[in-house]
Amino acid sequence: MIRDDLAAAVLDALRALGVDPLPATVAMERPARREHGDWSSNVALATAKKAGRNPRELAAELADHLNAHPPAHVTAVELAGPGFLNFRLAPTWLHDVLTTVVDEGVDGYARSDLGEGRTVNVEFVSANPTGPVHAGHARGAAYGDALARLLDRCGYGVTREFYVNDRGVQMQKYGASLAARKAGEEPPEDGYLGEYVVAWAAEMPDGVDPVAWGEDRALQDQRETLEAFGVDFDVWTRELSLVDSGAIEATLAELRALGKVYEADGATWLRSTEYGDDKDRVLIKSDGELTYLMPDIAYHRDKFSRAERLINVWGADHHGYVARMKAAMQALGHDPDELEVSIVQMVDLLKDGAPVKISKRSGELVELRDVVDEVGADAARLTYLLQSIDSRQTVDLAVVASQGMENPVFYVQMAHARIHGIARRAAEAGVVRAGLDEVDLGLLVAERELDVLRSLSELPEVVRVACEDRAPHRVTSWVRELAGAFHGFYHDCYVIGDDVPAELTQARLWLVESARVGLSIGLDLLGVSAPESM
RNA sequence: GCCCUCGUAGCUCAGCUGGAUAGAGCAGCGGACUUCUAAUCCGCCGGUCGCAGGUUCGAAUCCUGCCGAGGGCGCCA
C-alpha cells in the first residue's frame, strides 16, 4: 500500500540523514486541505526534539533527500508550516488503487487479518421471550449485526448469539397473562397488557402450558422480525437449558471451590469487590431463588468455553451491570478484558411528531415488525447506524419513512442503482468492457474521477478502524462519502456517449466497477441492500 | 453523593485516538436538465467546538474542576 511505501521511504531518509533515535512509526496521513498535497507526515515535528534537531531544518533536509530519491508515484515533497512534509503524487497512485479494488473484488478488498482467526462471540438483542421485538431493541440489533459483519471482515471467527431469559417471575406473569386473556379475563396485577397478548392468547390451544407455549410463540415472532430486519443469529441459548445442563450448579460449585462466595443474611454472595465492583452481589436470595446474575454468570462462563472473546451489546440502562459481570469472570479466572461490553445509548422515538414511551408491560410499544413494514429494513438499519452508539439518538419515524433528501438511505442506494444504470446503458449501446490490462487508466485525470478513487483508497483503513473501535457508524460515514463522490462523477463525467472517446469510456467503465465494489462492501457491512434500480 | 455517556453551524451529526484556515447532511437563499435516473450536481449563508484551567512546538481531541442533558447505583430483570 502507498501509505506503507511512503512511510518506509521516510524512514530510509531519516536513517540516511543520521537521525537518532529513529521513530518507532512514521505517521502518514491524508491532509484535510488539497493544497497540502496527497499525503503528509509530521515525522519531523515528532522526532526533532529527541534527536536534538530543529523541526523545520530536519524537515527541509528530509524533503531534499526525498526529492533526490523520490518513491514511486511521488512528484514532489514540500516543507510546510512548522515542519510538515507534504507529498504530491501523480494520479498513477490512484490508478493502482483502482486495479487493487477490482482485482481483490467485493470479497477481498478492505479485508484484514486483524482478528488473526481468533473467535469472538457477539451477544445482542437478547429480548425477553415475553413479547415481540420492539423499536427499543432495534438500535442494538442493527449495531450488533453490523459489528459482527465488521469483525468477520477483519478475520475474526464470529458467532452471533441471542440469550433467552426464559426463567423467572416475568415468565410466570407472562404465562398468567396469556391464560387470563384466553379465559376472557383481564391480566393479573403486574401482568402484560399489550394487545399482542390478546392476539396470541386467541391462538393458544387448550391444555398447553401457557408459559412454554408463550415462550415458543414469542421466540417465533422475534426470530421472524429480526430476520426481516436482516439479522440472523447463529446461536439461541435458553436460560432454562443452563438449568437442565447443570451449568448453573457447576458454576456455583466452582466459585465456592475458589472461595469467591460466602453466606450472609441468609443469602449467598459473590465477592465481586475483590475485583473492583462497588459491592458484593447476591447470587442466591434468602428465599432460595437465584438472582438474575447467577445464571448469567453461568451463561458467560459457557460462552467463554466456546469463544476466546466475548462482546455484549447492552443498553445504557444495563451499564451498572458491567463491573459485576467482569468481576465474576475474573473470579472464574478469565481475563476481564476479554469480556467487552458495548453500551448503546437510548433512542428517543418520535412517531407523528410525538415521543413514544416504550414499555412492554403496559403494552405501549412500537413493534420492530411494524417499523420494518412501514419504512423498510434498509432505511431503518441505516438510520440506526448513522451515528455513534455513545450518543443518545432521536429517531423520527416520519423521517425514516420519507423518501426525501433528509433520508440518507436513498442517497447511497441511488449511487449503486446508477452504477447499474450505466451497465444497462452500456449493454444497450453495445459497449463491451475490455480487459483491465488492455485499458489505459492514465486517462482518468479529472478531479471527479480521482475523488472516487481517493475515497476508495481509504476503505481498508476505515474498515480496520471501525472494527477496532467497534464503531460501524464510521462505515456509514464512508459510504455516504463515496456515494457523494460517485454522484459528482456521474453528473460531470459521462461514461457512454457520442462525445466520449472509446478509450475514455473503457477507463470509466472500470472506474464505475471499482465504485461498485466499494459500495457493495460498505453497504454489506451495514446490512443494507444494494439495489440495481430504484 | 458516586459511576457511565454526551455537549461542535438554526436542526441532526462526523471529526481518522494530538496536527495546518473545524467538516457533512438537512433547513434557508441562488444557480444547473436535448445526453448513462434532477431521489443528482454547483455556489452562498451559517461556529467564542458548554465554561475555566493544565499538559506542549500544536488541543474539538489528552488531564483536572465546574455547568447542563440522559442513563445507572436492588436479595428487580
Coordinates of C-alpha atoms (C1' of nucleotides) in Angstrom, one line a residue:
Chain A
M1 CA 0.0 0.0 0.0
I2 CA 1.1 3.5 -0.8
R3 CA 0.9 4.6 2.8
D4 CA 3.4 1.9 3.9
D5 CA 5.6 2.7 0.9
L6 CA 5.8 6.3 1.7
A7 CA 6.4 5.7 5.4
A8 CA 9.2 3.3 4.5
A9 CA 10.8 5.9 2.3
V10 CA 10.7 8.5 5.0
L11 CA 12.3 6.1 7.4
D12 CA 15.1 5.4 4.9
A13 CA 15.6 9.1 4.6
L14 CA 15.8 9.6 8.4
R15 CA 18.3 6.9 8.5
A16 CA 20.3 8.3 5.7
L17 CA 20.4 11.7 7.5
G18 CA 21.7 10.0 10.6
V19 CA 18.7 10.9 12.8
D20 CA 19.0 9.2 16.2
P21 CA 16.8 7.8 17.7
L22 CA 14.7 6.7 14.8
P23 CA 10.9 6.9 15.4
A24 CA 9.1 3.6 16.0
T25 CA 6.5 4.5 13.4
V26 CA 6.2 7.1 10.7
A27 CA 2.7 8.7 10.6
M28 CA 1.4 9.3 7.1
E29 CA -2.0 11.0 6.8
R30 CA -4.3 12.4 4.2
P31 CA -4.3 16.2 4.7
A32 CA -7.7 17.9 5.0
R33 CA -6.7 20.5 2.5
R34 CA -5.9 19.7 -1.0
E35 CA -3.1 22.3 -1.3
H36 CA -1.3 20.3 1.4
G37 CA -0.7 17.6 -1.1
D38 CA -1.9 14.0 -1.3
W39 CA -0.2 12.7 1.7
S40 CA 1.7 14.4 4.6
S41 CA 3.8 13.4 7.5
N42 CA 4.5 15.1 10.8
V43 CA 7.6 13.0 11.4
A44 CA 10.0 15.9 11.6
L45 CA 7.9 17.5 14.3
A46 CA 7.5 14.3 16.2
T47 CA 11.2 13.2 16.1
A48 CA 13.1 16.5 16.1
K49 CA 13.1 17.0 19.9
K50 CA 14.5 13.6 20.8
A51 CA 17.1 13.8 18.0
G52 CA 18.2 17.2 19.2
R53 CA 17.2 18.8 15.9
N54 CA 15.2 21.8 14.7
P55 CA 12.0 20.5 13.2
R56 CA 11.9 22.8 10.2
E57 CA 15.6 22.2 9.3
L58 CA 15.1 18.5 9.7
A59 CA 12.0 18.6 7.5
A60 CA 13.9 20.6 4.9
E61 CA 16.7 18.0 4.8
L62 CA 14.2 15.2 4.5
A63 CA 12.4 17.0 1.7
D64 CA 15.7 17.4 -0.2
H65 CA 16.6 13.8 0.3
L66 CA 13.2 12.5 -0.7
N67 CA 13.2 14.8 -3.8
A68 CA 16.5 13.4 -4.8
H69 CA 15.3 9.8 -4.3
P70 CA 11.5 10.0 -4.9
P71 CA 9.4 7.0 -4.0
A72 CA 7.0 5.6 -6.6
H73 CA 4.3 8.0 -7.8
V74 CA 5.8 10.9 -5.9
T75 CA 6.3 14.1 -7.9
A76 CA 7.3 16.5 -5.2
V77 CA 7.9 16.7 -1.5
E78 CA 7.5 20.0 0.2
L79 CA 8.3 21.5 3.5
A80 CA 5.3 23.3 5.0
G81 CA 4.2 25.0 8.2
P82 CA 6.1 24.2 11.4
G83 CA 7.7 21.2 9.7
F84 CA 5.2 19.1 7.9
L85 CA 6.3 17.1 4.9
N86 CA 3.7 17.3 2.1
F87 CA 3.8 14.7 -0.7
R88 CA 2.4 15.4 -4.1
L89 CA 1.7 12.3 -6.1
A90 CA 0.9 11.6 -9.7
P91 CA -2.6 10.2 -10.4
T92 CA -1.0 6.9 -11.1
W93 CA -1.1 6.0 -7.4
L94 CA -4.9 6.2 -7.6
H95 CA -4.9 4.1 -10.8
D96 CA -3.1 1.5 -8.7
V97 CA -5.9 1.8 -6.2
L98 CA -8.5 1.1 -8.9
T99 CA -6.6 -2.0 -10.0
T100 CA -6.3 -3.3 -6.5
V101 CA -10.0 -2.8 -5.8
V102 CA -11.2 -4.6 -8.9
D103 CA -8.5 -7.4 -8.6
E104 CA -9.5 -8.1 -5.0
G105 CA -13.2 -7.5 -5.5
V106 CA -16.1 -7.5 -3.1
D107 CA -14.8 -10.5 -1.2
G108 CA -11.2 -9.4 -1.0
Y109 CA -10.8 -5.6 -0.9
A110 CA -10.6 -4.0 2.5
R111 CA -10.4 -7.3 4.3
S112 CA -7.8 -7.6 7.1
D113 CA -6.3 -10.2 9.3
L114 CA -6.7 -8.0 12.4
G115 CA -8.5 -10.8 14.2
E116 CA -5.9 -13.5 13.3
G117 CA -8.7 -16.1 13.3
R118 CA -9.5 -15.5 17.0
T119 CA -13.0 -16.4 17.9
V120 CA -15.4 -13.8 19.2
N121 CA -19.0 -14.2 20.4
V122 CA -21.2 -11.2 19.9
E123 CA -24.4 -11.3 22.0
F124 CA -27.0 -8.8 21.2
V125 CA -30.8 -8.1 21.4
S126 CA -31.5 -10.9 23.9
A127 CA -35.0 -9.6 24.4
N128 CA -37.1 -11.4 27.0
P129 CA -39.4 -14.1 25.4
T130 CA -42.5 -12.3 26.7
G131 CA -43.4 -10.4 23.6
P132 CA -42.3 -9.1 20.3
V133 CA -39.1 -7.3 19.5
H134 CA -39.8 -3.6 19.6
A135 CA -38.2 -0.4 18.4
G136 CA -36.2 -0.1 21.6
H137 CA -34.3 -3.2 20.6
A138 CA -33.6 -2.1 17.1
R139 CA -30.6 0.0 17.6
G140 CA -28.8 -2.8 19.4
A141 CA -29.9 -5.2 16.7
A142 CA -28.5 -3.1 13.9
Y143 CA -25.3 -2.3 15.8
G144 CA -24.6 -5.9 16.9
D145 CA -25.2 -7.3 13.4
A146 CA -23.0 -4.6 11.7
L147 CA -20.3 -5.2 14.3
A148 CA -20.4 -8.9 13.6
R149 CA -20.0 -8.2 9.9
L150 CA -17.0 -5.9 10.6
L151 CA -15.4 -8.5 12.8
D152 CA -15.9 -11.1 10.2
R153 CA -14.3 -9.0 7.5
C154 CA -11.3 -8.4 9.8
G155 CA -10.5 -12.0 10.2
Y156 CA -12.4 -13.0 13.4
G157 CA -14.4 -16.1 13.8
V158 CA -17.7 -14.6 14.7
T159 CA -20.7 -16.1 16.5
R160 CA -23.9 -14.1 16.7
E161 CA -25.8 -15.1 19.8
F162 CA -29.1 -14.4 21.4
Y163 CA -29.7 -15.1 25.1
V164 CA -33.3 -16.1 26.0
N165 CA -34.2 -15.2 29.6
D166 CA -36.9 -17.9 29.9
R167 CA -36.7 -18.5 33.6
G168 CA -38.1 -16.4 36.5
V169 CA -41.0 -14.4 37.6
Q170 CA -41.5 -12.4 34.4
M171 CA -42.2 -15.6 32.5
Q172 CA -44.8 -16.7 35.1
K173 CA -46.5 -13.3 34.8
Y174 CA -46.5 -13.5 31.0
G175 CA -47.9 -17.0 31.1
A176 CA -50.6 -16.0 33.6
S177 CA -51.5 -13.0 31.3
L178 CA -51.9 -15.3 28.3
A179 CA -54.1 -17.7 30.3
A180 CA -56.2 -14.8 31.6
R181 CA -56.7 -13.4 28.1
K182 CA -57.6 -16.8 26.8
A183 CA -60.3 -17.1 29.5
G184 CA -61.5 -13.7 28.5
E185 CA -60.3 -12.0 31.7
E186 CA -58.0 -9.1 32.4
P187 CA -54.3 -9.9 33.1
P188 CA -53.3 -10.2 36.7
E189 CA -51.7 -7.4 38.7
D190 CA -48.3 -6.6 37.2
G191 CA -49.2 -8.7 34.1
Y192 CA -48.6 -8.0 30.5
L193 CA -51.2 -5.6 29.0
G194 CA -50.1 -5.5 25.4
E195 CA -52.5 -6.1 22.5
Y196 CA -50.3 -8.9 21.3
V197 CA -51.1 -10.9 24.4
V198 CA -54.8 -10.9 23.4
A199 CA -53.9 -11.9 19.9
W200 CA -51.6 -14.7 20.9
A201 CA -53.9 -16.0 23.6
A202 CA -56.5 -16.5 20.9
E203 CA -54.1 -18.7 19.0
M204 CA -53.2 -20.7 22.1
P205 CA -54.6 -24.3 22.0
D206 CA -56.4 -25.8 25.0
G207 CA -54.4 -27.8 27.5
V208 CA -51.0 -26.4 26.8
D209 CA -48.6 -24.9 29.4
P210 CA -49.1 -21.1 28.7
V211 CA -45.5 -20.3 29.8
A212 CA -43.9 -22.8 27.5
W213 CA -46.3 -22.2 24.7
G214 CA -45.9 -18.4 25.1
E215 CA -42.2 -18.6 25.0
D216 CA -42.2 -20.5 21.7
R217 CA -44.7 -18.0 20.3
A218 CA -42.6 -15.0 21.3
L219 CA -39.4 -16.6 20.0
Q220 CA -41.0 -17.4 16.7
D221 CA -42.2 -13.8 16.4
Q222 CA -38.8 -12.4 17.4
R223 CA -37.0 -14.6 15.0
E224 CA -39.2 -13.7 12.1
T225 CA -39.0 -10.0 12.9
L226 CA -35.2 -10.0 13.2
E227 CA -34.9 -12.0 10.0
A228 CA -37.0 -9.3 8.2
F229 CA -34.6 -6.8 9.7
G230 CA -31.7 -8.6 8.2
V231 CA -30.4 -10.1 11.4
D232 CA -29.7 -13.9 11.7
F233 CA -28.4 -15.5 14.9
D234 CA -26.1 -18.5 14.9
V235 CA -27.0 -19.5 18.4
W236 CA -30.0 -19.0 20.7
T237 CA -29.2 -20.0 24.2
R238 CA -32.1 -20.5 26.6
E239 CA -31.6 -19.8 30.3
L240 CA -33.6 -23.0 31.1
S241 CA -31.0 -25.0 29.2
L242 CA -28.4 -23.9 31.7
V243 CA -30.6 -25.2 34.5
D244 CA -31.1 -28.5 32.7
S245 CA -27.4 -29.0 31.9
G246 CA -26.4 -28.3 35.4
A247 CA -24.2 -25.4 34.3
I248 CA -25.6 -23.1 37.0
E249 CA -24.9 -25.6 39.8
A250 CA -21.4 -26.3 38.3
T251 CA -20.6 -22.6 38.1
L252 CA -21.7 -22.0 41.7
A253 CA -19.7 -25.0 42.8
E254 CA -16.6 -23.7 41.1
L255 CA -17.0 -20.2 42.7
R256 CA -17.4 -21.9 46.0
A257 CA -14.3 -24.0 45.5
L258 CA -12.4 -20.9 44.6
G259 CA -13.5 -19.2 47.8
K260 CA -15.3 -16.5 45.9
V261 CA -18.7 -16.8 47.6
Y262 CA -19.9 -16.6 51.2
E263 CA -23.2 -16.8 53.1
A264 CA -24.6 -13.8 54.9
D265 CA -28.1 -12.7 56.0
G266 CA -29.5 -16.0 54.7
A267 CA -28.2 -15.2 51.2
T268 CA -25.3 -16.4 49.1
W269 CA -22.9 -13.6 47.9
L270 CA -20.2 -13.2 45.3
R271 CA -17.0 -11.5 46.5
S272 CA -17.1 -9.1 43.5
T273 CA -15.5 -6.3 45.4
E274 CA -12.3 -8.3 45.2
Y275 CA -12.3 -7.3 41.5
G276 CA -13.3 -3.7 41.6
D277 CA -17.0 -3.9 42.0
D278 CA -18.7 -1.4 44.3
K279 CA -20.3 -4.0 46.5
D280 CA -20.6 -7.7 46.8
R281 CA -23.5 -9.2 44.8
V282 CA -26.2 -11.7 45.9
L283 CA -26.3 -14.9 43.8
I284 CA -29.0 -16.8 45.8
K285 CA -31.6 -14.8 47.6
S286 CA -32.6 -15.6 51.2
D287 CA -35.8 -17.1 49.8
G288 CA -33.7 -19.6 47.9
E289 CA -34.3 -18.1 44.5
L290 CA -31.5 -17.3 42.2
T291 CA -30.9 -13.7 41.3
Y292 CA -30.7 -12.7 37.6
L293 CA -27.0 -12.5 38.0
M294 CA -26.3 -16.2 38.9
P295 CA -27.5 -17.8 35.7
D296 CA -25.9 -15.0 33.7
I297 CA -22.6 -15.8 35.2
A298 CA -23.0 -19.4 34.2
Y299 CA -24.0 -18.3 30.8
H300 CA -20.9 -16.1 30.3
R301 CA -18.8 -19.0 31.6
D302 CA -20.4 -21.2 29.0
K303 CA -19.7 -18.6 26.3
F304 CA -16.1 -18.4 27.3
S305 CA -15.9 -22.2 26.7
R306 CA -16.9 -21.5 23.1
A307 CA -15.1 -18.3 22.2
E308 CA -11.9 -16.5 23.2
R309 CA -13.5 -13.1 23.4
L310 CA -17.0 -12.0 24.3
I311 CA -18.7 -8.8 23.2
N312 CA -22.0 -8.0 24.9
V313 CA -24.2 -5.3 23.3
W314 CA -26.2 -3.8 26.2
G315 CA -28.5 -0.8 26.5
A316 CA -27.4 2.1 28.6
D317 CA -29.8 1.0 31.4
H318 CA -27.6 -2.0 32.0
H319 CA -24.2 -0.3 32.2
G320 CA -24.2 -0.7 36.0
Y321 CA -24.1 -4.4 35.4
V322 CA -20.8 -4.4 33.7
A323 CA -18.5 -4.2 36.7
R324 CA -20.1 -7.2 38.4
M325 CA -20.0 -9.4 35.4
K326 CA -16.4 -8.6 34.7
A327 CA -15.7 -9.3 38.4
A328 CA -17.5 -12.6 38.1
M329 CA -15.5 -13.6 35.1
Q330 CA -12.3 -12.6 36.8
A331 CA -13.2 -14.7 39.8
L332 CA -13.5 -17.6 37.4
G333 CA -10.0 -17.0 36.1
H334 CA -10.9 -15.2 32.9
D335 CA -9.2 -12.1 31.7
P336 CA -11.8 -9.3 32.2
D337 CA -10.5 -7.6 29.1
E338 CA -11.7 -10.5 27.1
L339 CA -15.2 -9.5 28.1
E340 CA -16.2 -6.4 26.2
V341 CA -19.4 -4.6 26.7
S342 CA -20.6 -2.1 24.1
I343 CA -23.1 0.2 25.8
V344 CA -25.7 1.5 23.4
Q345 CA -27.2 4.8 24.4
M346 CA -31.0 5.2 24.4
V347 CA -33.2 6.0 21.5
D348 CA -35.9 8.6 21.7
L349 CA -38.6 7.5 19.3
L350 CA -40.8 10.1 17.6
K351 CA -44.0 8.9 15.9
D352 CA -46.3 11.5 14.3
G353 CA -44.1 14.1 15.9
A354 CA -44.7 12.9 19.5
P355 CA -42.4 10.9 21.7
V356 CA -43.2 7.3 22.2
K357 CA -42.5 5.7 25.5
I358 CA -41.6 2.0 25.3
S359 CA -43.0 -0.3 27.9
K360 CA -43.6 -3.9 27.2
R361 CA -45.5 -4.5 30.4
S362 CA -48.0 -1.7 29.8
G363 CA -48.2 -2.7 26.2
E364 CA -47.3 0.7 25.0
L365 CA -44.8 -0.1 22.3
V366 CA -43.8 0.2 18.7
E367 CA -43.1 -3.2 17.3
L368 CA -40.0 -3.5 15.1
R369 CA -42.1 -5.6 12.8
D370 CA -44.3 -2.6 12.1
V371 CA -41.3 -0.3 11.6
V372 CA -39.8 -2.7 9.1
D373 CA -43.2 -3.0 7.3
E374 CA -43.6 0.8 7.2
V375 CA -40.2 2.1 6.3
G376 CA -38.3 -1.0 5.2
A377 CA -35.3 -2.8 6.7
D378 CA -32.7 -0.8 4.8
A379 CA -33.9 2.7 5.9
A380 CA -34.3 1.5 9.4
R381 CA -30.9 -0.1 9.6
L382 CA -29.0 2.8 8.0
T383 CA -30.8 5.2 10.4
Y384 CA -29.7 3.3 13.4
L385 CA -26.1 3.1 12.1
L386 CA -25.9 6.7 11.3
Q387 CA -24.2 7.8 14.5
S388 CA -22.0 6.6 17.3
I389 CA -23.7 4.4 19.9
D390 CA -22.2 6.7 22.5
S391 CA -24.6 9.4 21.6
R392 CA -28.3 9.3 22.5
Q393 CA -30.3 9.1 19.3
T394 CA -33.5 10.6 18.2
V395 CA -35.3 8.6 15.6
D396 CA -38.2 10.3 13.9
L397 CA -40.2 7.5 12.1
A398 CA -41.6 10.1 9.7
V399 CA -38.1 11.0 8.5
V400 CA -37.1 7.3 8.2
A401 CA -40.2 6.6 6.2
S402 CA -39.7 9.6 4.0
Q403 CA -38.3 9.3 0.5
G404 CA -36.9 12.9 0.6
M405 CA -33.4 14.2 0.8
E406 CA -33.4 14.1 4.6
N407 CA -33.2 10.4 4.3
P408 CA -29.6 9.2 3.5
V409 CA -30.5 5.7 2.6
F410 CA -31.8 6.8 -0.8
Y411 CA -28.7 8.8 -1.5
V412 CA -26.4 5.9 -1.1
Q413 CA -28.7 3.3 -2.7
M414 CA -29.2 5.7 -5.6
A415 CA -25.5 5.7 -6.3
H416 CA -25.5 1.9 -6.6
A417 CA -28.6 2.0 -8.8
R418 CA -26.9 4.5 -11.1
I419 CA -23.9 2.2 -11.4
H420 CA -26.2 -0.5 -12.8
G421 CA -27.9 2.1 -14.9
I422 CA -24.6 2.7 -16.6
A423 CA -24.2 -1.0 -17.1
R424 CA -27.6 -1.2 -18.7
R425 CA -26.8 1.8 -20.9
A426 CA -23.6 0.1 -22.0
A427 CA -25.5 -3.1 -22.9
E428 CA -28.0 -1.1 -25.0
A429 CA -25.2 0.7 -26.8
G430 CA -23.4 -2.5 -27.4
V431 CA -20.3 -1.4 -25.5
V432 CA -18.3 -4.2 -24.0
R433 CA -15.8 -3.6 -21.3
A434 CA -12.3 -4.7 -22.3
G435 CA -9.9 -6.5 -20.0
L436 CA -8.4 -4.2 -17.4
D437 CA -4.9 -4.8 -18.8
E438 CA -6.0 -3.5 -22.2
V439 CA -7.4 -0.3 -20.8
D440 CA -5.4 3.0 -20.3
L441 CA -6.3 4.1 -16.8
G442 CA -4.0 7.0 -17.3
L443 CA -6.9 8.7 -19.0
L444 CA -8.5 9.1 -15.6
V445 CA -7.3 12.5 -14.5
A446 CA -10.4 14.6 -13.8
E447 CA -10.9 15.6 -10.2
R448 CA -14.3 13.9 -10.2
E449 CA -12.7 10.7 -11.2
L450 CA -9.8 11.0 -8.8
D451 CA -12.2 11.8 -5.9
V452 CA -13.9 8.5 -6.3
L453 CA -10.6 6.7 -6.2
R454 CA -9.3 8.7 -3.2
S455 CA -12.4 7.6 -1.4
L456 CA -11.9 4.0 -2.3
S457 CA -8.3 4.2 -1.2
E458 CA -9.5 4.9 2.3
L459 CA -11.8 1.9 2.7
P460 CA -9.3 -0.6 4.2
E461 CA -8.3 1.9 6.8
V462 CA -11.9 2.8 7.5
V463 CA -12.8 -0.9 8.0
R464 CA -9.9 -1.5 10.2
V465 CA -10.6 1.5 12.5
A466 CA -14.3 0.8 12.6
C467 CA -13.6 -2.7 13.7
E468 CA -11.0 -1.8 16.3
D469 CA -13.2 0.9 17.7
R470 CA -16.4 -1.2 17.5
A471 CA -17.8 1.7 15.5
P472 CA -19.9 0.7 12.5
H473 CA -21.1 4.2 12.0
R474 CA -17.7 5.0 10.6
V475 CA -18.6 2.8 7.7
T476 CA -21.8 4.7 7.3
S477 CA -19.9 7.9 7.0
W478 CA -17.6 6.5 4.5
V479 CA -20.4 5.0 2.3
R480 CA -22.1 8.4 2.2
E481 CA -18.8 10.0 1.2
L482 CA -18.2 7.5 -1.6
A483 CA -21.8 7.9 -2.8
G484 CA -21.2 11.7 -2.9
A485 CA -18.0 11.3 -4.9
F486 CA -19.8 9.0 -7.3
H487 CA -22.8 11.3 -7.8
G488 CA -20.3 14.1 -8.6
F489 CA -18.6 11.9 -11.1
Y490 CA -21.8 10.7 -12.6
H491 CA -23.0 14.2 -13.0
D492 CA -19.9 15.6 -14.7
C493 CA -18.3 12.6 -16.4
Y494 CA -20.4 10.7 -18.9
V495 CA -19.3 7.1 -19.4
I496 CA -21.1 6.4 -22.6
G497 CA -21.9 8.9 -25.2
D498 CA -21.1 10.1 -28.7
D499 CA -18.7 12.7 -27.5
V500 CA -16.8 10.4 -25.1
P501 CA -13.8 8.7 -26.7
A502 CA -14.0 4.9 -26.7
E503 CA -10.8 4.7 -24.7
L504 CA -12.1 7.0 -22.0
T505 CA -15.4 5.0 -21.9
Q506 CA -13.3 1.9 -21.2
A507 CA -11.3 3.6 -18.4
R508 CA -14.5 5.0 -16.9
L509 CA -16.3 1.6 -17.0
W510 CA -13.5 0.3 -14.8
L511 CA -13.8 3.3 -12.5
V512 CA -17.5 2.5 -12.2
E513 CA -16.7 -1.1 -11.5
S514 CA -14.3 -0.1 -8.7
A515 CA -17.0 2.1 -7.2
R516 CA -19.5 -0.7 -7.4
V517 CA -17.1 -3.0 -5.5
G518 CA -16.6 -0.3 -2.8
L519 CA -20.2 0.5 -2.4
S520 CA -21.1 -3.2 -2.2
I521 CA -18.6 -3.8 0.5
G522 CA -19.7 -0.8 2.5
L523 CA -23.5 -1.5 2.2
D524 CA -22.9 -5.2 3.0
L525 CA -21.0 -4.3 6.2
L526 CA -24.1 -2.2 7.2
G527 CA -26.5 -4.9 6.2
V528 CA -28.2 -2.5 3.8
S529 CA -29.1 -3.9 0.4
A530 CA -27.6 -2.6 -2.8
P531 CA -30.4 -2.3 -5.3
E532 CA -29.7 -2.4 -9.1
S533 CA -32.6 0.0 -9.8
M534 CA -34.9 2.2 -7.8
Chain B
rG1 C1' -23.4 11.7 46.8
rC2 C1' -20.8 8.0 43.4
rC3 C1' -20.3 5.7 38.3
rC4 C1' -21.1 5.7 32.6
rU5 C1' -22.2 8.5 28.0
rC6 C1' -23.0 13.1 25.7
rG7 C1' -22.4 18.7 25.0
rU8 C1' -19.3 21.1 17.8
rA9 C1' -23.4 25.7 12.4
rG10 C1' -30.7 27.2 13.1
rC11 C1' -31.6 21.3 13.2
rU12 C1' -29.3 16.1 13.1
rC13 C1' -24.4 14.6 13.5
rA14 C1' -18.9 13.4 11.6
rG15 C1' -14.1 14.6 13.1
rC16 C1' -9.1 9.1 11.1
rU17 C1' -7.0 8.2 19.0
rG18 C1' -2.6 15.5 19.3
rG19 C1' -1.9 18.5 13.5
rA20 C1' -2.0 23.1 9.3
rU21 C1' -7.6 28.0 7.9
rA22 C1' -13.0 22.6 12.4
rG23 C1' -16.3 19.3 8.2
rA24 C1' -21.0 16.7 6.1
rG25 C1' -26.3 16.3 5.6
rC26 C1' -30.9 18.8 6.4
rA27 C1' -33.3 23.6 6.7
rG28 C1' -32.7 28.8 4.1
rC29 C1' -31.1 31.7 -0.4
rG30 C1' -29.2 31.5 -5.6
rG31 C1' -27.9 28.5 -9.9
rA32 C1' -27.6 23.7 -13.4
rC33 C1' -31.8 19.1 -17.0
rU34 C1' -31.8 17.9 -25.9
rU35 C1' -27.4 13.0 -23.3
rC36 C1' -26.0 6.8 -18.5
rU37 C1' -32.3 8.2 -13.1
rA38 C1' -32.5 16.2 -11.3
rA39 C1' -34.1 10.7 -5.5
rU40 C1' -28.5 14.3 -8.6
rC41 C1' -24.9 18.4 -9.1
rC42 C1' -22.7 23.6 -8.1
rG43 C1' -22.4 28.2 -5.2
rC44 C1' -23.8 31.3 -0.9
rC45 C1' -25.2 31.8 4.2
rG46 C1' -24.1 29.8 8.8
rG47 C1' -19.0 28.4 14.6
rU48 C1' -16.1 32.1 21.4
rC49 C1' -16.1 23.2 19.4
rG50 C1' -20.7 24.0 27.1
rC51 C1' -17.2 27.1 30.7
rA52 C1' -12.4 27.6 33.2
rG53 C1' -7.6 26.0 33.9
rG54 C1' -3.5 22.4 32.7
rU55 C1' -0.1 19.2 29.6
rU56 C1' 3.4 21.0 24.5
rC57 C1' 6.0 23.2 19.0
rG58 C1' 0.5 22.5 18.4
rA59 C1' -5.8 20.7 21.9
rA60 C1' -12.6 20.0 19.3
rU61 C1' -9.3 15.7 20.5
rC62 C1' -5.5 14.1 26.4
rC63 C1' -5.8 15.6 32.1
rU64 C1' -8.4 18.3 36.3
rG65 C1' -12.5 21.2 38.0
rC66 C1' -17.2 23.3 37.2
rC67 C1' -22.2 23.8 34.3
rG68 C1' -26.1 21.2 31.6
rA69 C1' -28.7 16.6 29.4
rG70 C1' -29.6 11.2 29.6
rG71 C1' -28.7 6.6 32.0
rG72 C1' -27.3 3.6 36.3
rC73 C1' -26.3 3.0 41.6
rG74 C1' -32.0 -3.7 44.3
rC75 C1' -31.9 -10.2 48.0
rC76 C1' -35.7 -6.5 40.2
rA77 C1' -34.9 -8.4 35.3

